[in-house]
Amino acid sequence: MTTKEIQKDLKNKLKPARYEHTLGVSDTAQHLAKIHGYDCAKAALAGLLHDCAKCIPSDKKIRLCEKYGLPVSSVEKENPSLLHARLGAYLAHEKYGVKDEEIICAIESHTTGRPGMSMLEKIVYIADYIEPGRRELPNMADVRQLAFRDIDECLYRILKDSLVYLNSRKIAVDPMTQKTYDYYKKEMGKED
């Protein structure tokens, strides 16, 4: 599928606010890619498709993952919204014809991150968090500035802020988010 065809399909499948968010992530990912010397077209496509499975109802997400042989953890069964990343990566490949493994990985890891993320994975993860239409979160202005100066520092900051938020609200933390945070904390020599 061409990018135009993908946009048209997503516009028909996603709720209007989700579609606008998707366009914002795609645009933000392009800007981040340009600043950090990465392929803008790949970043734009990964951003465009990152939430392609977001509006699928929770029970259907679980059924589709089971049908396609995609693993579903106990945390994901409690919070099926997390499955949109894994299912979205599958759909990007199977439905939208994306063959680039780096794009597929960026879609799959955009919610929880993962240790040793590629530049594209970092770009999409951060773009999803900072796109202009995203509601303001604590430290958002600082995080947005940091994204264009130091992508690794920004990634670490988002992971840390996300864990603080989830823990303060008593929301189950996906183990991969914790592993990703621990990995980058060690990589960057951080002490909290």
Backbone as a ProteinNet text record, in pm:
[ID]
protein_1_A
[PRIMARY]
MTTKEIQKDLKNKLKPARYEHTLGVSDTAQHLAKIHGYDCAKAALAGLLHDCAKCIPSDKKIRLCEKYGLPVSSVEKENPSLLHARLGAYLAHEKYGVKDEEIICAIESHTTGRPGMSMLEKIVYIADYIEPGRRELPNMADVRQLAFRDIDECLYRILKDSLVYLNSRKIAVDPMTQKTYDYYKKEMGKED
[TERTIARY]
84.4	0	88.1	40.7	111.7	77.7	156.5	130.4	-7.7	-46.5	-179.3	-289.9	-272	-371.6	-380.2	-265.7	-263.2	-335	-306.1	-372.5	-523.9	-568.1	-712.1	-775.1	-710	-761.8	-767.1	-660.7	-657.4	-764.2	-785.3	-887.7	-1025.9	-1049.6	-1178.1	-1189	-1076.8	-1077.9	-1061.1	-987.2	-958.8	-1062	-1082.5	-1166.8	-1096.9	-1172.3	-1110.3	-994.7	-1010.4	-902.9	-779.9	-801.7	-689.3	-618.6	-694.8	-634.6	-549.9	-600	-522.8	-394.9	-405.9	-286.9	-186.4	-235.9	-150.2	-74.1	-144.1	-78	24.5	-8.4	84.9	210	194.1	309.7	395.3	332.1	406.3	488.7	425.8	493.8	607.6	580	682.4	798.5	767.9	872.7	962	901.9	982	1076.5	1025.4	1109	1223.5	1192.6	1296.8	1400.7	1353.5	1444.8	1540.4	1487.3	1571.6	1678.5	1639.1	1733.7	1840.8	1801.4	1892.9	1955.8	1943.9	2011.7	1958	1827.2	1766.3	1676	1638.8	1553.7	1412.7	1378.3	1250.3	1130.2	1142.7	1030.7	997.9	1100.6	1077.3	1014.2	1062	1006.2	860	829.4	692.3	598.9	642.1	558.5	537.5	642.9	630	535.2	547.3	457.3	313.1	294.8	160.7	91.7	167.6	109.2	115.6	178.1	201.9	74.4	-37	-162.6	-268.3	-225.9	-323	-417.7	-380.7	-467.9	-530.6	-511.9	-555	-706.3	-784.3	-929.9	-1002.7	-928.8	-990.7	-1033.7	-1158	-1203.2	-1112.9	-1102	-1009.6	-1027.7	-1152	-1173.9	-1133.6	-1153.9	-1114.6	-962	-894.2	-746.7	-692.7	-747.1	-701.6	-730	-851.1	-886.1	-796.4	-768.8	-683.7	-540.7	-489.1	-354.2	-348.1	-449.5	-453.1	-462.3	-546.8	-564.1	-432.9	-358.8	-234.8	-111.6	-132	-20.1	70.8	15.4	93.2	79.1	187.6	178.1	98.6	28.1	-47.9	-9.7	54.4	97.7	-18.9	1.2	-103.2	-131	-27.1	-46.5	-128.8	-102.3	-177.9	-323	-346.9	-485.7	-560	-489.3	-548.2	-569.9	-477.5	-481.9	-460.7	-566.3	-552.9	-511.6	-523.8	-480	-332.7	-253.3	-110.9	-87.9	-185.2	-170.2	-172.2	-217.3	-227.4	-91.5	15.9	148.9	189.2	177.5	214	121.5	-9.9	-105.8	-86.6	-56.5	-31.1	89.8	194.5	313.3	277.1	196.8	152.2	70.5	-24.7	-109.1	-28.7	69	153.6	220.3	265	331.5	231	128.1	35.5	-69.3	-122.4	-229.6	-175.6	-79.5	-30.7	95.5	148.5	260	395.8	414.1	543.5	639	748.2	846.3	970.5	987.2	1104.7	1096.4	1186.1	1184.1	1202	1278.6	1300.1	1170.4	1090.6	960.6	867.8	865.4	781.9	820.7	949.3	997.5	960.7	967.8	933.4	785.6	700.8	557.6	536	602.1	582.9	631.5	735.8	793.1	748.9	657.6	626.7	551.6	496.1	420.5	505.6	584.1	661.8	810.6	855.9	999	1058	1188.9	1260.9	1408.1	1483.3	1627.4	1693.2	1788.8	1864.8	1785.1	1700.4	1616.3	1700.2	1652.9	1715.7	1679	1743.9	1710.6	1563.9	1514.6	1375.4	1280.3	1310.5	1226.3	1220.3	1334.2	1337.5	1254.4	1270.3	1198.2	1047.6	996.4	851.9	800.8	875.1	836.4	824	922.1	923	818.5	807.1	708.1	566.8	538.9	407.4	379.4	480.2	466.6	455.1	527.9	537.7	459.7	393.3	328.4	240.5	228.3	164.7	21.8	-53.5	-191.5	-204.8	-96.2	-97.7	-128.2	-212.8	-243.8	-116.3	-112.9	5.8	23.5	141.2	179	284.5	307.1	414.3	546.6	621.1	752.8	747.4	629.2	616.6	701.7	704.1	782.8	930.7	981	1121.7	1148.2	1056.1	1073	1073	983.4	979.1	1110.5	1167.5	1295.8	1407.5	1407.8	1510.1	1508.9	1391.6	1378.7	1462.8	1478.1	1551.4	1698.3	1736	1875.3	1948.7	1884	1949.8	1845.3	1838.4	1731.1	1738.4	1860.4	1872.1	1828.7	1867.9	1826.5	1674.5	1618	1473.4	1402.9	1451.8	1394.1	1395	1508.2	1521.4	1420.1	1408.6	1317.7	1172.3	1133.1	995.6	969.6	1063.9	1048.4	1032.7	1117.6	1113.1	979.6	939.6	813.4	694	699.3	590	576.3	688.6	684	631.5	674.1	623.4	471.9	425.2	281.6	204.9	247.9	178	175	288	294.7	208.9	204.8	124.2	-25.3	-63.5	-204.5	-238.2	-139	-157.7	-200.7	-145	-171.6	-61.3	-100.7	-2.1	101	226.9	336.6	375.1	378.2	423.8	570.9	609	748.1	849.7	811.2	904.9	935.7	839.4	864.8	968.6	953.7	1049.4	1187.9	1191.6	1320.2	1388	1307.4	1361.6	1419.1	1344.5	1392.4	1522.6	1523.6	1642.9	1763.1	1739.8	1846.1	1906.8	1820.3	1872.3	1928.3	1875	1931.1	2076.1	2099.8	2235.6	2323.1	2271.5	2347.3	2395.5	2311.1	2341.1	2405.2	2427.7	2492.1	2411.3	2281	2192	2176.4	2159.9	2125.4	2005.9	1902.1	1779.9	1777.8
-119.5	0	124.7	226.9	354.5	427.1	527.5	606.4	670.5	720.1	781.6	680	557.1	452.3	414.8	408.7	378.7	488.7	615.4	727.5	720	690.7	682.1	570	454.2	341.5	374.3	434.5	469.7	573.8	668.4	771.3	708.2	601.5	531.5	438.5	389.8	290.5	351.8	460.4	519.8	627.6	648.4	759	888.8	995.8	1120.4	1170.4	1167.7	1215.7	1125.2	995.6	901.3	923	949.8	975.6	1103	1207.9	1331.7	1307.4	1227.3	1190.6	1117.6	1026.1	949.2	1040.6	1137	1232.7	1315.7	1352.9	1428.5	1349.4	1219.9	1135	1119.1	1099.2	1084.4	1210.6	1326	1453.7	1475.9	1449.6	1466.3	1370.7	1247.6	1149	1196.4	1257.1	1311.6	1420.8	1509.9	1618.7	1563.2	1467.3	1405.5	1335.5	1266.4	1196.2	1294.8	1405.3	1505.3	1558	1591.3	1645.1	1542.1	1415.8	1310.9	1230.6	1281.2	1219.4	1083	1066.3	938.3	956.1	847.4	845	898	1014.3	1078.9	998.9	937.3	861.3	738.8	670.2	554.4	597.9	706.8	758	797.8	862.3	904.4	784.1	680.8	562	488.3	472.9	406.7	486.1	618.9	702.8	691.5	685.1	674.3	544.4	436.5	305.6	265.6	346.1	301.9	264.9	329.2	301.8	237.2	167.6	112	10.4	-47.6	-143.9	-84.6	42.1	105	100.6	120.9	131.6	-2.7	-110.5	-243.6	-269.5	-313	-339	-439.5	-423.5	-503.2	-653.3	-701	-845.3	-896	-813.8	-852.9	-851.8	-756.9	-755.3	-888.5	-934.3	-1060.7	-1176.5	-1181.2	-1289.6	-1287.8	-1168.4	-1159.7	-1203.5	-1162.9	-1205.9	-1357.7	-1416.7	-1562.8	-1625.7	-1570.9	-1622.6	-1617.8	-1509	-1491.1	-1547.5	-1608.1	-1668.6	-1566.9	-1450.8	-1346.9	-1365	-1360.5	-1384	-1274.1	-1314.7	-1221.9	-1251.4	-1153.5	-1172	-1149	-1182.7	-1160.2	-1010.5	-927.3	-782.4	-732.2	-787.7	-747.5	-795.1	-910.1	-955.1	-859.8	-808.3	-709.4	-575.7	-539.6	-411.6	-436.6	-484.7	-521.2	-406.5	-283.3	-169.9	-183.4	-245.1	-263.9	-350.1	-433.3	-524.1	-451.7	-327	-258.4	-243.9	-240.7	-226.6	-355.4	-469.4	-598	-630.7	-612.2	-639.9	-541.5	-416.7	-316.3	-350.7	-403.2	-444.6	-557.8	-650.8	-762	-708.7	-620.5	-564.9	-480.1	-406.7	-325.7	-416.4	-531.3	-626.5	-696.7	-755.4	-840.7	-764.1	-657.3	-583.1	-469.2	-395.4	-275.8	-300.7	-422.3	-461	-405.3	-366	-312.8	-430.2	-429.9	-539	-499.2	-371.2	-321.5	-359.5	-447.9	-500	-389.3	-288.1	-179.5	-101.8	-82.2	-15.6	-103	-232.2	-326.1	-322.8	-325.6	-322.2	-191.3	-80.9	49.3	54.5	-3.9	-8.9	-98.6	-212.6	-309.1	-256.5	-176.2	-130.8	10.2	71.1	212.1	235.8	132.7	150.5	126.4	20.2	-17.4	10.7	33.7	40.2	-99.5	-107.2	-233	-199.6	-283	-258.1	-258.3	-169.5	-165.1	-119.4	-21	27.9	89.4	70.2	134.3	282.7	359.2	501.7	519.6	438.6	452.3	418.5	317.2	283.3	399.6	461.2	576.2	691.4	716.7	826.3	807.5	689.6	666.3	667.6	607.7	607.3	751	832	970.9	1054.6	1037.2	1113	1086.9	962.2	926.5	1001.7	1022.8	1089.1	1241.1	1299.7	1446.6	1514.7	1439.8	1506.5	1621.2	1727.5	1851	1836.6	1739.8	1722.9	1646.8	1592	1512.4	1603.5	1553.9	1635.5	1660.2	1774.9	1813	1722.2	1671	1588.5	1663.5	1622.6	1688.5	1680.4	1786.9	1795.6	1794.5	1809.2	1796.7	1899.7	2022.8	2125	2086.5	2041.3	1998.8	1878	1782.2	1659.9	1694.2	1784.1	1822.2	1886.9	1972.2	2034.8	1930.9	1843.5	1740.4	1646.1	1619.4	1527.9	1572.5	1702.3	1753.9	1781.1	1767.7	1788.5	1657.7	1568.8	1445.8	1335.2	1254.9	1155.1	1049.5	1010.8	909.5	964.5	1084.9	1148.8	1165.3	1201	1217	1083.3	978.8	845.6	805.6	823.1	789.6	869.8	997.3	1085.1	1041	1005.4	960.1	829.2	736.8	609.2	632	716.4	745.9	810.7	913.3	982.1	887.1	799	703.4	607.7	558.2	466.7	537.5	661.1	737.3	752.8	788.1	806.5	676	567	439.4	391.6	401.7	357.8	444.9	575.1	665.3	639.4	587	558.3	410.7	335.3	191.5	114.9	156	88.8	-14.4	-134.5	-241.3	-196.7	-216.3	-180	-302.9	-286.2	-395.9	-421.4	-547.8	-577.4	-523.8	-513.5	-462.8	-315.3	-238.9	-97.7	-86.5	-167.1	-166.1	-211.2	-316.5	-365.2	-258.1	-189.1	-84.6	29.2	70.5	175.9	132.7	11.8	-38.1	-43.5	-84.9	-93.8	44.4	143	276.6	348.6	319.6	375.7	329.6	201.3	145.7	198.1	196.3	243.3	386.8	467.9	609.7	645.2	544.4	568.6	656.5	639.4	723	663.9	752.4	714.2	797.2	729.8	804.3	837.6
0	0	0	-66.5	-62.6	67.6	99.5	220.1	213.7	97.2	80.5	106.3	56.3	77.3	226.1	291.6	434.6	512.1	479.1	546.5	529.8	408.2	381.6	463.7	467.7	544	693.3	744.9	887.4	920.8	832.2	855.9	869.3	794.1	800.4	922.3	972.3	1080.6	1220.7	1231.1	1361.6	1394.9	1524.1	1567.4	1527.4	1502.4	1455	1542.7	1674.5	1762.3	1752.3	1738.9	1725.3	1591.8	1486.6	1355.7	1361.1	1426	1439.7	1519.8	1625.7	1704.3	1615.6	1534.5	1444.6	1348.7	1292.1	1202.3	1279.8	1403	1486.9	1519.5	1548.9	1577.3	1452.8	1338.4	1213.2	1183.5	1199.3	1175	1275.8	1402.6	1506.6	1483.3	1444.5	1416.1	1300.8	1199.4	1088.4	1137.3	1221.9	1274.7	1359.4	1445	1527.3	1439.5	1336.5	1246.1	1178.4	1133.2	1066.8	1161.1	1283.5	1383.2	1418.9	1428.4	1474.4	1360.5	1237.4	1123.4	1083.7	1091.6	1057.1	935.3	871.4	752.2	786.2	733.1	763.6	712.9	596.2	539.3	625	672.4	759.3	891.4	945.8	1071.2	1052.8	940.7	913.1	901.6	831.6	813.1	945.3	1023.2	1153.7	1243.7	1241.3	1320.3	1273.9	1144.4	1087.2	1130.1	1135.5	1165.5	1313	1397	1535.1	1610.5	1582.1	1652.6	1562.3	1457.3	1362	1425.3	1540.2	1609.2	1735.8	1760.2	1886	1906.7	1802.2	1817.6	1809.7	1801.1	1805.2	1949.7	1972	2108.9	2181.4	2311.6	2392.7	2375.8	2382.9	2371.1	2233.2	2132.3	1996.9	1982	2048.9	2046.1	2097.5	2209.9	2268.1	2172	2117.3	2022.8	1899.9	1844.9	1726.7	1757.7	1873.3	1911.5	1921.9	1982.9	1993.2	1854.5	1768.6	1632.4	1553.4	1567.6	1492	1563.6	1680	1753	1819.9	1854.5	1922.1	2072.6	2148.4	2292.9	2364	2469.5	2553.1	2697.9	2763.5	2902.5	2998.4	3124.2	3225.1	3241.6	3234.1	3243.6	3124.3	3006.7	2886.8	2893.6	2956.8	2975.2	3068.7	3169.6	3261	3191.7	3101.3	3031.6	2881.6	2812.3	2670.3	2578.3	2625.7	2544.9	2506.3	2594.7	2566.5	2442.1	2408.5	2294.2	2159.7	2158.2	2029.3	1960.8	2038.4	1977.9	1906	1974.6	1913.1	1795.9	1816.9	1710.3	1594.6	1627.4	1523.4	1438.4	1500.9	1425.6	1330.1	1377.8	1293.5	1174.7	1202.4	1096.3	998.2	1048.7	959.5	856.6	901.2	811.2	720	779.5	705.1	624.6	680.3	611.5	526.1	582	513.6	431.7	438.1	352	389.4	515.4	558.6	578.9	506.6	515.5	594	621	690.9	838.6	881.2	1018.1	1123	1089.9	1184.6	1211.2	1107.3	1123.7	1207.6	1178.7	1254.1	1402.7	1430.6	1570.1	1639.1	1566.3	1624.6	1663.5	1580.6	1613.1	1735	1736.3	1845.3	1980.7	1980.9	2108.5	2149.7	2076.3	2103.3	2234.2	2294.5	2418.5	2542.2	2541.2	2659.9	2645.4	2522.2	2496.5	2506.7	2495.3	2516.2	2533.2	2603.7	2615.2	2477.1	2457.2	2332.1	2211.8	2229.9	2120.6	2007.9	1883.9	1768.2	1768	1683.9	1672.1	1632.3	1539.7	1497.9	1612.4	1689.7	1804.1	1903.2	1929.4	2019.6	1963.3	1834.6	1770	1782.8	1751.5	1755.8	1899.6	1990.5	2132.5	2184.7	2153.4	2200.1	2126.5	1995.2	1918.3	1968.4	2005.4	2058.6	2188.5	2266.9	2396.6	2383.4	2288.5	2284	2172.8	2085.6	1972	2021.4	1941.8	1988.3	2040.5	1991.5	2036.6	2166.3	2215.6	2339	2456.7	2547.6	2666.1	2744.8	2807.4	2883.6	3004.5	3018.8	3132.3	3212.6	3337.8	3414.2	3336.7	3337.4	3272.8	3119.6	3059.7	2914.4	2838.8	2882.2	2812	2811.4	2925.7	2933.9	2844.5	2847.5	2767.7	2618.9	2576.4	2434.3	2390.6	2473.5	2439	2436.1	2532.8	2544.1	2423.2	2368.6	2254.3	2135.3	2118.6	2004.2	2034.9	2163.1	2203.1	2231.5	2308.4	2353.7	2361	2255.9	2245.7	2355.4	2395.7	2501	2636.5	2666.8	2791.8	2794.5	2679.9	2669.2	2692.2	2629.5	2646.1	2793.4	2857.5	2999.2	3082.3	3054.1	3130	3114.1	2992	2968.6	3043.3	3035.6	3106.3	3256.6	3310.9	3454.8	3491.9	3417.3	3445.4	3430.4	3332.2	3310.6	3428.2	3477.5	3592.1	3717.1	3739.1	3853.1	3841.3	3722	3697.9	3721.7	3659.4	3672.9	3817.7	3885.1	4024.6	4116	4090.5	4174.6	4157.8	4043.3	4014.5	4039.6	4086.6	4114.4	3988.2	3873.5	3746.2	3725.1	3685.6	3664.3	3560.6	3593.3	3503.7	3422	3290.7	3206.7	3240.8	3263.7	3299.5	3198.1	3071.2	2970.4	2994	3040.1	3070.6	3181.9	3284.4	3395.5	3347.7	3266.9	3213.6	3128.6	3048.6	2961.5	3046.1	3145.6	3235.3	3303.4	3359.4	3428.8	3334.7	3210.9	3110.8	3083.9	3056.7	3024	3146	3262.4	3385.1	3400.4	3378.4	3388.2	3274.2	3151.3	3034	3051	3112	3124	3257.5	3341.5	3469.6	3562.6	3561.7	3643.7	3783.2	3878.1	4014.1	4055.1	4101.8	4140.1	4286
[MASK]
++++++++++++++++++++++++++++++++++++++++++++++++++++++++++++++++++++++++++++++++++++++++++++++++++++++++++++++++++++++++++++++++++++++++++++++++++++++++++++++++++++++++++++++++++++++++++++++++

